[in-house]
XYZ file of C-alpha atoms in Angstrom:
718
model
C -20.073 -12.814 15.178
C -20.518 -10.962 11.861
C -17.676 -8.693 11.430
C -17.314 -5.783 9.247
C -14.004 -3.790 8.151
C -14.074 0.128 8.495
C -11.606 2.723 7.683
C -11.586 6.316 9.504
C -9.664 9.148 8.831
C -7.782 10.175 12.081
C -6.662 13.627 12.037
C -3.935 15.223 14.529
C -1.668 11.930 14.825
C 2.128 13.261 14.374
C 4.378 10.112 15.597
C 4.377 6.381 16.148
C 3.420 6.858 19.523
C -0.206 8.547 18.128
C -0.366 5.534 16.441
C 0.047 3.216 19.424
C -2.428 5.120 21.390
C -5.086 5.291 18.974
C -4.776 1.472 18.415
C -5.105 1.007 22.045
C -7.743 3.209 22.417
C -10.084 1.395 20.155
C -8.615 -2.178 20.640
C -10.109 -1.857 24.266
C -13.696 -1.607 23.196
C -16.002 -4.577 23.059
C -16.792 -5.898 19.568
C -13.032 -4.635 18.204
C -11.624 -7.567 16.587
C -8.533 -5.861 15.275
C -7.309 -1.986 15.120
C -4.402 -0.969 12.458
C -3.523 2.482 12.369
C -1.570 4.082 9.429
C 0.330 7.013 10.190
C 1.015 8.530 6.713
C -2.122 8.360 5.511
C -3.971 9.254 8.707
C -6.412 6.140 8.688
C -7.460 3.799 11.376
C -8.466 0.092 9.781
C -10.848 -1.502 12.342
C -12.469 -4.847 12.126
C -15.736 -4.749 14.343
C -18.881 -6.663 15.111
C -21.895 -4.209 14.374
C -23.904 -5.817 16.527
C -21.733 -4.970 19.669
C -20.205 -1.684 18.548
C -21.349 1.297 16.286
C -18.863 3.249 13.962
C -19.912 6.243 16.036
C -18.638 4.622 19.129
C -15.475 3.592 17.706
C -15.152 7.235 16.328
C -15.928 8.501 19.977
C -12.952 6.285 21.415
C -10.423 8.170 19.005
C -11.777 11.457 20.007
C -11.475 10.538 23.663
C -7.559 9.643 22.939
C -7.013 13.125 21.736
C -7.587 12.879 17.971
C -9.940 14.242 15.360
C -12.766 11.715 13.150
C -14.517 13.825 10.919
C -18.331 13.561 11.908
C -19.770 13.643 8.477
C -17.055 10.558 7.313
C -19.077 8.426 10.265
C -22.425 9.698 8.955
C -21.803 8.540 5.321
C -20.797 5.056 6.578
C -23.673 2.501 4.916
C -25.341 4.994 2.620
C -25.686 4.663 -0.995
C -22.560 5.769 -2.595
C -20.771 5.474 0.452
C -17.051 5.337 -1.164
C -17.129 8.607 -3.006
C -19.227 10.152 -0.167
C -16.299 9.200 2.076
C -13.733 10.578 -0.134
C -15.328 13.715 -0.419
C -15.853 14.267 3.453
C -12.095 13.074 4.051
C -11.001 15.520 1.621
C -12.953 18.608 3.179
C -11.644 17.409 6.491
C -8.159 17.242 5.306
C -8.498 20.646 3.747
C -9.892 22.190 6.809
C -7.132 20.755 8.689
C -4.570 22.424 6.211
C -6.143 25.756 6.501
C -6.072 26.069 10.294
C -2.364 24.629 10.166
C -1.762 27.207 7.642
C -3.224 30.079 9.731
C -1.491 29.026 12.916
C 1.723 28.580 11.049
C 1.403 32.109 9.510
C 0.849 33.657 12.934
C 3.577 31.858 14.608
C 6.050 32.797 11.844
C 4.690 36.430 11.901
C 5.383 36.779 15.459
C 8.333 34.388 16.032
C 10.568 36.565 13.425
C 10.410 39.908 15.393
C 10.766 37.878 18.639
C 14.105 36.358 17.216
C 15.119 39.987 16.252
C 14.426 41.649 19.426
C 16.285 38.509 21.537
C 19.263 38.188 19.430
C 20.022 41.430 18.160
C 20.495 43.558 21.751
C 20.026 47.053 21.508
C 17.447 47.477 19.086
C 14.875 47.604 22.336
C 16.419 48.010 25.576
C 14.706 47.600 29.297
C 11.334 46.873 30.453
C 10.395 47.561 26.618
C 12.241 44.531 25.419
C 11.164 42.423 28.181
C 7.393 43.123 27.724
C 7.715 42.731 23.826
C 9.278 39.461 24.363
C 6.881 38.289 26.976
C 3.631 39.275 24.879
C 4.804 37.813 21.293
C 6.268 34.532 23.151
C 2.927 34.173 25.231
C 0.596 34.547 21.994
C 3.061 31.986 19.991
C 3.043 29.300 22.591
C -0.276 29.687 23.728
C -2.271 30.377 20.661
C -0.815 28.544 17.274
C 1.183 26.116 19.946
C -2.189 25.236 21.950
C -2.475 21.990 19.985
C 0.796 20.495 20.977
C -0.054 21.654 24.683
C -3.381 19.968 24.792
C -2.339 17.009 23.052
C 0.971 16.421 25.139
C -1.367 16.600 28.154
C -3.567 14.121 26.885
C -0.708 11.795 26.132
C 0.936 12.258 29.750
C -2.574 11.626 31.260
C -2.734 8.568 29.203
C 0.527 7.468 30.014
C 1.804 7.465 26.518
C 4.099 10.393 26.005
C 4.400 11.269 22.380
C 6.042 13.865 19.956
C 3.697 16.239 21.277
C 4.759 15.563 24.798
C 8.381 16.570 23.834
C 7.140 19.817 21.884
C 4.922 20.858 24.843
C 7.875 20.309 27.381
C 10.240 22.124 24.963
C 8.466 24.976 24.341
C 6.512 25.004 27.628
C 9.397 25.113 29.684
C 11.203 27.688 27.923
C 7.931 29.834 28.243
C 7.002 29.212 31.829
C 10.927 29.971 32.974
C 10.768 33.089 30.844
C 7.687 34.269 32.205
C 8.881 33.556 35.719
C 12.107 35.423 35.156
C 10.414 38.344 33.110
C 7.885 38.812 35.998
C 10.536 39.221 38.844
C 12.820 41.580 36.622
C 9.673 43.691 35.949
C 8.776 44.019 39.529
C 12.303 45.038 40.353
C 14.093 46.141 37.311
C 17.792 45.100 37.463
C 20.860 46.764 35.731
C 21.525 43.737 33.578
C 19.097 42.126 31.179
C 17.391 38.860 32.317
C 18.347 35.565 30.802
C 14.951 34.919 28.609
C 14.155 31.885 26.318
C 10.871 33.404 25.031
C 12.527 33.093 21.103
C 13.411 29.548 21.706
C 9.784 28.545 22.640
C 8.305 30.527 19.923
C 10.623 29.430 17.393
C 9.975 25.656 18.438
C 6.335 26.096 17.588
C 6.802 27.999 14.488
C 9.513 25.605 12.938
C 7.657 22.622 13.891
C 4.178 24.141 12.681
C 5.983 24.886 9.289
C 7.337 21.313 8.922
C 3.901 19.993 9.739
C 2.362 22.384 7.094
C 5.036 20.918 4.417
C 4.669 17.455 6.155
C 0.812 17.507 5.555
C 1.342 18.324 1.889
C 3.705 15.590 1.440
C 1.303 13.093 2.871
C -1.490 14.208 0.684
C 0.967 12.824 -2.187
C 1.245 9.708 -0.814
C -2.236 8.587 -1.574
C -2.796 10.645 -4.845
C -2.743 7.533 -6.816
C -5.771 6.013 -4.762
C -7.725 9.291 -4.676
C -7.044 9.659 -8.310
C -8.745 6.216 -8.970
C -11.402 6.573 -6.391
C -12.322 9.912 -7.929
C -12.873 8.077 -11.288
C -15.322 5.767 -10.147
C -18.641 7.296 -11.439
C -21.680 8.288 -9.131
C -23.935 7.737 -11.956
C -27.063 5.732 -10.501
C -26.822 2.880 -12.970
C -27.564 -0.975 -11.888
C -26.381 -4.255 -13.386
C -28.692 -5.044 -16.324
C -29.183 -1.208 -17.485
C -28.697 0.112 -20.940
C -27.047 3.211 -20.980
C -25.789 5.624 -23.910
C -22.553 6.854 -23.306
C -21.803 10.310 -25.331
C -18.260 11.394 -26.317
C -16.294 13.003 -23.639
C -18.172 10.956 -21.107
C -16.978 8.351 -18.561
C -18.261 4.805 -19.005
C -20.688 4.506 -15.806
C -20.036 0.691 -15.101
C -18.492 -2.375 -16.248
C -20.323 -3.797 -19.192
C -20.644 -4.862 -23.013
C -21.206 -2.555 -26.074
C -24.314 -3.490 -27.910
C -24.210 -0.411 -30.260
C -21.917 1.926 -31.721
C -17.979 2.292 -32.515
C -15.733 4.652 -30.236
C -12.131 4.999 -29.064
C -11.964 4.679 -25.580
C -9.108 5.763 -23.105
C -8.421 2.837 -20.567
C -5.140 4.357 -19.194
C -6.089 4.527 -15.491
C -6.699 0.561 -15.969
C -4.014 -0.491 -18.180
C -1.343 2.336 -18.334
C -1.491 2.233 -22.072
C -1.818 5.767 -23.460
C -3.285 4.849 -26.841
C -7.142 4.680 -27.032
C -8.700 1.118 -27.491
C -11.180 0.675 -30.165
C -14.763 -0.444 -29.320
C -17.548 -1.856 -31.464
C -20.317 -4.249 -30.696
C -19.489 -6.926 -28.147
C -16.541 -5.183 -26.739
C -15.983 -4.658 -23.024
C -15.996 -1.471 -21.510
C -15.113 -0.649 -17.905
C -16.135 2.074 -15.407
C -14.222 5.352 -15.432
C -12.740 5.048 -18.570
C -13.225 8.000 -21.055
C -15.049 7.710 -24.278
C -13.680 9.615 -26.998
C -15.116 10.160 -30.306
C -18.081 7.900 -30.931
C -21.386 7.534 -28.991
C -21.663 4.018 -27.367
C -24.653 1.864 -26.146
C -23.704 -0.476 -23.381
C -25.245 -2.937 -21.254
C -24.043 -2.575 -17.516
C -22.853 -6.119 -16.081
C -21.297 -4.408 -12.857
C -21.709 -0.799 -11.246
C -20.479 1.119 -8.181
C -18.082 -1.011 -5.771
C -18.264 -3.938 -7.888
C -16.464 -2.185 -11.077
C -12.708 -3.352 -11.539
C -11.676 0.019 -10.970
C -13.323 0.218 -7.672
C -11.986 -3.288 -6.891
C -8.368 -2.199 -7.851
C -8.664 1.116 -5.907
C -9.892 -0.917 -2.666
C -6.982 -3.431 -3.297
C -4.688 -0.457 -3.282
C -6.154 1.102 -0.002
C -5.944 -2.413 1.635
C -2.289 -2.730 0.621
C -1.433 0.753 1.997
C -3.115 0.075 5.385
C -1.194 -3.062 6.122
C 2.378 -3.158 7.844
C 5.397 -4.694 6.494
C 7.209 -6.952 8.882
C 10.178 -4.617 8.871
C 8.163 -2.136 10.725
C 8.067 -3.912 13.500
C 11.647 -2.807 14.237
C 10.475 1.028 14.172
C 7.578 0.015 16.391
C 9.804 -1.525 19.152
C 12.017 1.329 19.187
C 9.359 3.652 18.885
C 7.679 2.177 22.027
C 10.599 3.245 24.196
C 11.691 6.212 22.293
C 9.842 9.151 23.937
C 10.548 7.879 27.770
C 14.089 7.390 26.776
C 14.202 10.929 25.523
C 12.716 12.202 28.667
C 14.943 10.368 30.503
C 18.142 11.945 28.507
C 16.784 15.567 28.879
C 16.603 14.959 32.574
C 19.921 13.755 32.922
C 21.260 16.284 30.930
C 19.539 19.019 32.867
C 20.979 17.778 35.959
C 24.727 17.366 34.677
C 24.365 20.864 33.544
C 22.869 22.289 36.787
C 25.777 20.193 38.686
C 28.358 22.313 36.679
C 26.987 25.397 38.022
C 24.802 27.127 35.088
C 21.006 26.579 35.417
C 20.430 28.753 32.254
C 22.431 26.519 30.240
C 21.216 23.286 31.905
C 17.679 24.464 30.802
C 18.719 25.567 27.276
C 20.266 21.970 26.943
C 17.197 20.184 28.267
C 14.970 22.206 25.964
C 17.299 21.118 22.759
C 17.321 17.531 23.540
C 13.464 17.624 24.086
C 12.887 19.197 20.213
C 15.540 17.765 18.255
C 14.281 14.239 19.224
C 12.072 12.915 16.646
C 9.741 9.872 16.537
C 8.008 11.261 13.472
C 10.650 10.190 11.367
C 10.867 6.465 12.762
C 7.084 6.353 12.623
C 6.706 7.474 8.881
C 9.929 5.593 7.690
C 8.015 2.222 6.601
C 4.702 3.106 6.066
C 5.489 5.986 3.763
C 7.209 4.204 1.315
C 4.710 1.180 1.151
C 1.875 3.778 0.673
C 3.905 4.968 -2.484
C 5.237 1.921 -3.561
C 1.968 -0.011 -3.524
C 0.271 3.068 -5.147
C 3.086 3.336 -7.895
C 2.583 -0.258 -8.241
C -1.059 -0.030 -8.967
C -0.213 2.815 -11.591
C 1.859 0.269 -13.275
C -0.465 -2.509 -13.157
C 0.891 -4.395 -10.066
C -1.257 -4.874 -7.272
C 0.271 -5.687 -4.011
C -1.729 -7.081 -1.232
C 0.243 -5.182 1.489
C 3.753 -4.334 3.006
C 4.292 -7.863 3.741
C 4.028 -8.764 0.100
C 6.097 -6.057 -1.002
C 8.872 -7.073 1.566
C 8.566 -10.591 0.580
C 8.760 -9.975 -3.390
C 11.983 -7.876 -2.663
C 13.605 -11.123 -1.678
C 12.273 -13.625 -3.977
C 14.983 -15.452 -5.655
C 13.302 -18.403 -7.260
C 10.021 -18.306 -9.495
C 7.927 -21.069 -10.348
C 5.774 -20.776 -13.431
C 2.734 -22.887 -14.567
C 2.728 -23.110 -18.477
C -0.564 -22.960 -19.853
C -1.932 -19.354 -20.227
C 1.261 -18.198 -18.325
C 4.242 -18.701 -20.358
C 2.108 -19.656 -23.349
C -0.153 -17.316 -25.133
C -3.246 -18.657 -23.063
C -4.883 -18.732 -26.733
C -4.506 -22.486 -27.501
C -6.058 -23.507 -30.863
C -6.967 -27.084 -31.998
C -4.693 -28.832 -34.197
C -6.290 -32.467 -34.453
C -9.038 -34.758 -33.144
C -9.323 -38.698 -33.693
C -12.725 -37.940 -35.033
C -15.370 -35.468 -35.101
C -17.875 -37.382 -33.088
C -14.853 -37.594 -30.158
C -14.244 -33.728 -30.578
C -18.284 -33.144 -30.447
C -18.944 -35.090 -27.181
C -15.731 -33.939 -25.331
C -16.658 -30.039 -26.322
C -20.215 -30.821 -24.824
C -18.401 -31.523 -21.589
C -15.713 -29.050 -21.930
C -18.071 -25.921 -22.271
C -18.818 -26.076 -18.727
C -14.846 -25.011 -18.105
C -13.373 -21.793 -18.546
C -9.760 -23.395 -18.771
C -8.027 -22.086 -21.973
C -7.827 -25.684 -23.156
C -11.131 -26.387 -22.776
C -12.017 -23.101 -24.684
C -9.690 -24.359 -27.509
C -11.686 -27.530 -27.843
C -15.178 -25.990 -27.826
C -13.943 -23.291 -30.438
C -12.644 -25.830 -32.536
C -15.811 -28.012 -32.544
C -18.081 -24.974 -33.322
C -15.456 -23.763 -36.151
C -15.986 -27.483 -37.855
C -19.835 -26.719 -37.393
C -20.494 -29.655 -35.102
C -23.569 -29.196 -32.711
C -22.959 -29.747 -29.174
C -25.065 -32.123 -26.987
C -26.382 -31.087 -23.569
C -24.161 -32.289 -20.944
C -25.267 -33.185 -17.381
C -23.429 -34.136 -14.057
C -19.971 -32.222 -15.154
C -17.606 -32.589 -12.518
C -14.220 -30.737 -12.926
C -10.917 -32.113 -11.308
C -8.323 -29.446 -10.908
C -4.931 -30.698 -12.939
C -6.841 -33.982 -14.078
C -9.936 -33.162 -16.369
C -13.721 -33.506 -16.425
C -16.122 -36.157 -16.273
C -19.904 -35.712 -17.194
C -22.851 -37.321 -19.328
C -23.452 -36.195 -22.890
C -25.658 -38.117 -25.451
C -26.327 -40.933 -22.993
C -22.678 -41.606 -22.581
C -20.619 -41.395 -19.777
C -17.352 -39.251 -21.060
C -14.131 -38.905 -19.228
C -11.667 -36.376 -20.502
C -8.335 -35.171 -19.333
C -4.783 -36.385 -18.953
C -3.564 -40.076 -19.306
C -3.318 -40.384 -15.336
C -6.662 -39.120 -15.274
C -8.041 -41.755 -17.107
C -6.058 -44.601 -15.623
C -7.700 -43.422 -12.301
C -10.961 -45.423 -13.900
C -8.635 -48.309 -15.122
C -8.735 -46.721 -18.554
C -5.364 -46.959 -20.571
C -4.500 -44.295 -22.873
C -1.701 -44.357 -25.372
C 1.615 -42.242 -24.831
C 1.333 -39.951 -27.959
C 4.667 -38.478 -29.122
C 3.612 -35.311 -30.100
C 4.714 -31.741 -29.361
C 1.134 -30.465 -28.434
C -1.020 -30.813 -25.278
C -3.436 -33.743 -25.427
C -6.539 -34.496 -24.109
C -7.569 -38.188 -24.080
C -11.168 -39.118 -24.132
C -13.016 -42.217 -22.802
C -16.714 -43.216 -23.470
C -18.289 -45.297 -21.488
C -14.778 -46.462 -19.806
C -13.834 -47.178 -23.279
C -10.771 -45.174 -24.397
C -12.387 -43.235 -27.725
C -9.381 -41.018 -28.824
C -7.390 -37.931 -28.304
C -7.595 -34.238 -28.958
C -4.439 -32.185 -29.883
C -3.923 -28.557 -28.822
C -1.342 -26.071 -29.641
C -0.482 -23.083 -27.490
C 2.630 -21.422 -28.491
C 4.999 -19.388 -26.115
C 4.156 -15.611 -25.380
C 6.352 -13.452 -27.472
C 7.795 -11.681 -24.635
C 8.220 -14.667 -22.335
C 11.896 -15.290 -23.156
C 12.571 -11.514 -22.603
C 10.883 -11.662 -19.241
C 12.860 -14.719 -18.260
C 16.079 -12.809 -19.246
C 14.701 -9.654 -17.165
C 14.154 -12.268 -14.192
C 17.777 -13.778 -14.399
C 19.292 -10.156 -14.834
C 17.770 -9.624 -11.161
C 19.057 -12.869 -9.949
C 15.871 -14.463 -9.935
C 15.914 -18.313 -11.318
C 12.746 -19.362 -13.223
C 11.394 -22.837 -12.939
C 8.282 -24.705 -14.976
C 5.608 -26.537 -12.945
C 3.134 -27.821 -15.156
C 0.488 -30.698 -15.480
C 0.988 -30.928 -19.278
C 3.129 -34.091 -20.745
C 6.897 -33.298 -20.836
C 6.607 -33.883 -24.990
C 4.459 -30.639 -24.903
C 6.013 -28.418 -22.300
C 9.625 -29.027 -23.515
C 9.329 -26.898 -26.459
C 8.004 -24.414 -24.674
C 10.747 -24.647 -21.949
C 13.441 -24.384 -24.820
C 11.816 -21.229 -26.474
C 11.869 -19.389 -23.376
C 15.046 -20.344 -21.923
C 13.966 -22.044 -18.975
C 16.373 -25.163 -18.059
C 14.494 -26.607 -15.056
C 11.035 -28.177 -15.973
C 8.754 -30.588 -14.065
C 5.902 -31.990 -15.975
C 2.843 -34.251 -15.767
C 2.232 -32.691 -12.181
C -0.864 -32.852 -10.184
C -1.735 -29.613 -8.026
C -0.694 -30.672 -4.956
C 2.524 -32.152 -6.533
C 3.093 -28.483 -7.632
C 2.787 -27.209 -4.079
C 5.105 -30.119 -3.080
C 7.852 -28.668 -5.188
C 7.403 -25.126 -4.151
C 7.666 -26.375 -0.455
C 10.892 -28.243 -1.631
C 12.267 -24.844 -3.177
C 11.463 -23.183 0.082
C 13.125 -25.690 2.462
C 16.515 -25.271 0.175
C 16.500 -21.867 1.554
C 14.960 -20.144 -1.450
C 12.356 -17.427 -1.277
C 9.849 -18.732 -3.879
C 7.242 -16.652 -5.876
C 4.640 -18.971 -7.934
C 2.815 -17.512 -11.074
C -0.115 -19.049 -12.208
C -3.562 -18.274 -13.771
C -5.901 -21.315 -13.056
C -7.680 -23.122 -10.214
C -5.146 -25.907 -10.436
C -2.269 -23.251 -9.477
C -4.310 -22.323 -6.277
C -2.620 -24.872 -3.776
C 1.029 -23.881 -5.361
C 0.260 -20.145 -5.015
C -0.800 -20.901 -1.164
C 2.091 -22.678 -0.671
C 4.473 -20.243 -2.119
C 6.373 -17.550 -0.322
C 4.772 -15.347 -2.588
C 1.551 -15.893 -4.859
C 1.572 -14.006 -8.295
C -1.861 -14.228 -10.279
C -2.707 -12.722 -13.445
C -5.208 -10.460 -14.003
C -6.768 -12.509 -16.775
C -6.786 -15.633 -14.608
C -9.678 -16.770 -12.318
C -10.935 -15.202 -9.234
C -10.045 -18.190 -7.140
C -6.310 -17.885 -8.195
C -6.200 -14.152 -7.340
C -7.760 -14.513 -4.070
C -4.794 -17.194 -3.162
C -2.215 -14.585 -4.594
C -0.103 -11.858 -2.901
C 0.405 -10.144 -5.857
C -1.810 -9.580 -8.993
C -0.447 -8.568 -12.626
C -3.511 -6.494 -13.637
C -2.515 -6.892 -17.612
C -0.052 -7.827 -20.158
C 0.399 -11.240 -18.339
C 3.872 -12.003 -17.127
C 5.450 -8.898 -18.760
C 4.992 -6.929 -15.607
C 6.782 -9.752 -13.549
C 10.116 -8.047 -13.582
C 8.507 -4.719 -12.642
C 7.088 -6.113 -9.607
C 10.369 -7.434 -8.042
C 12.276 -4.138 -9.066
C 9.689 -2.072 -7.274
C 9.646 -4.042 -4.278
C 13.285 -3.961 -4.289
C 13.322 -0.156 -4.608
C 10.574 0.236 -1.912
C 12.503 -2.084 0.433
C 15.829 0.006 -0.329
C 13.677 3.088 0.354
C 12.576 1.619 3.686
C 16.074 0.808 4.747
C 17.263 4.333 3.770
C 14.520 5.808 5.692
C 15.170 3.893 8.963
C 18.787 4.380 8.799
C 18.416 7.885 8.454
C 15.702 8.116 11.021
C 18.017 6.079 13.466
C 21.367 7.975 12.438
C 19.569 11.459 12.927
C 18.527 10.608 16.474
C 21.791 8.939 17.564
C 23.590 11.823 16.384
C 21.499 15.010 17.094
C 20.437 14.229 20.512
C 24.053 13.775 22.161
C 24.846 17.077 20.117
C 21.773 18.767 21.587
C 22.659 17.415 24.917
C 26.324 19.241 24.664
C 28.616 16.475 24.173
C 30.914 18.781 21.625
C 31.038 21.616 24.095
C 34.231 20.380 25.813
C 35.708 20.110 22.505
C 34.598 22.749 20.358
C 33.016 25.362 22.714
C 29.724 25.100 20.417
C 26.190 24.229 21.549
C 23.146 23.729 19.679
C 20.506 26.237 20.015
C 17.014 25.087 20.632
C 15.820 27.099 17.662
C 18.292 25.230 15.567
C 17.324 21.899 17.036
C 13.567 22.429 16.216
C 14.286 23.182 12.875
C 16.015 19.910 12.386
C 13.519 17.997 14.135
C 10.935 19.268 11.410
C 13.342 18.930 8.413
C 13.763 14.962 9.662
C 10.097 14.220 9.159
C 10.126 15.855 5.773
C 13.063 14.300 4.587
C 11.961 10.705 5.207
C 8.378 11.678 3.201
C 10.526 13.227 0.450
C 12.777 10.070 0.205
C 9.586 7.483 0.124
C 7.926 9.915 -2.527
C 11.119 9.473 -5.066
C 9.316 5.916 -5.601
C 6.295 8.075 -7.363
C 9.309 8.374 -10.248
C 10.401 4.525 -10.471
C 10.928 3.409 -13.744
C 10.345 -0.041 -14.686
C 13.192 -2.336 -15.898
C 13.596 -2.629 -19.763
C 13.186 -6.199 -21.162
């Protein structure tokens, strides 16, 4: 089965029950492998088999469940420039939804205010005029602006999956039906006393909820501003790899590539977070979406469209926001029984007050219970914080793979470092070689490797004016070295242990540098010394990690003599040297077995097993693609300098999630009993349905605002 992943906007969702209903609706379709719905971002991520089901078929199932999928979003999938077109279609659909919501909220408020005045200020309008005015105003509010909740509530009941719409529809609908019956009877035979009507309660419920949803929609739009900002910067210029393009001052770079003519300064802040422009000249790399300042540049395009660095970053953040954190399972379990439990509580409340002898009060208490219960806050608590946290991370140069990566990063207490290119500058230089001939042949083989040490050997040989030979049959052994043939000789270059595998004995050199041993035709030929100094910021990063109660460890394939000076310089006492890639992974597993949550930081192929074995794999943006693929977090710039930021942001996000969940649970645990009237025997006070609806709306908004505070997260100072 050939599977593909699609993202569809789903409009009209209000709570966790909506999420479950959409997931069930599409998961039941043939050809759908998985479905995951994100409430704050109003998006469904589906893994489908295109040979079995179409995107249109999935969208139709969502519509049948009672929600909207913009048709123009479906139409652009698979077309040229689908990413930008999809973003534009989603933006149009959400803008239209907000216009409808704003119009209906305005109508509801305009009619609910005079209705509240008439109902609560007795004497302004008397007799039949008062009853008729309340009947007309209340009916318009409940049946026109409130039609969305009535329709979706009915769909939810038919699907045996009651949700927040059900609670609102029952609350407002019950108040309206009761009041309409009482008003009709009174008007048919006017009595001396005014009837007990609740039109203002039903209208206020609709008005407050709609205002709350309008504010909530605006807050939700801010959740993904960072991603949309990145996507909006992805150029739609029709360029392809290999094209030569002239970029004028003030224009954005149309693709990733290299400058072949001209000089200028380019604003790369959306990729690097650095405010100062970067000087560009012939040979300089440039990236799609970055802004050219004062000079014209001629560039050759290497990657365009969805292959650019900017598009990949935006896609990674979108992916992260779509994935649920493990802590969300608690809210999901509660949400699964929440609405049915509220319906039972409302029915019991009505029965108790009815037994007490007051049908009007029983109705009022039941309505208050129905409308004050808020599954929205529970459903938004985790995904809203994850959405803001991952977006803020992208702005700072930290890419989290998803909610699970965020949650794991918040608990890390041990971080294992590779040495070369991680704690060191990553720009090693040639120090010495046994002979130029040994260096030349070794460089001939090493030119087929991207490892920093290999580049140092090749650059050192070229700097000495040595002419490299053509190498054949080159094999790279991660963590060991390379083999191949050059100048008709079989070459083996790497660690002492690597040469020993072929029965070749290499001397133990007591030098504070990295050593690559060389054998020619199974005979030891000499050694090459490489110096790679510690990063200037490494000691500060290590100190910042310890301030976060994270213990650093070095795991390196290099010799102890070469690794110890680096460990001493950066301030790390735990050092394991001369390790194979699998031995690194074993040590990571051993730390995990001791009860630690372990992160592994690396940038090379030899780090991939340890990255995969760790609780949290962290790759550097400058590292290889295979390291990034095995990682849960990618630091886009500055090497390890962003590591404390990643851990601090993860902890801040989890703190926000816990705060949201506690607030949502506490709100419902406290407010539902109050709405049921438990305080009345002690205080004589009862919560009106009008205040209950206002409280319900505010609870959802408070969770979103709490999550949005993460947008102002400030990285810890070294």
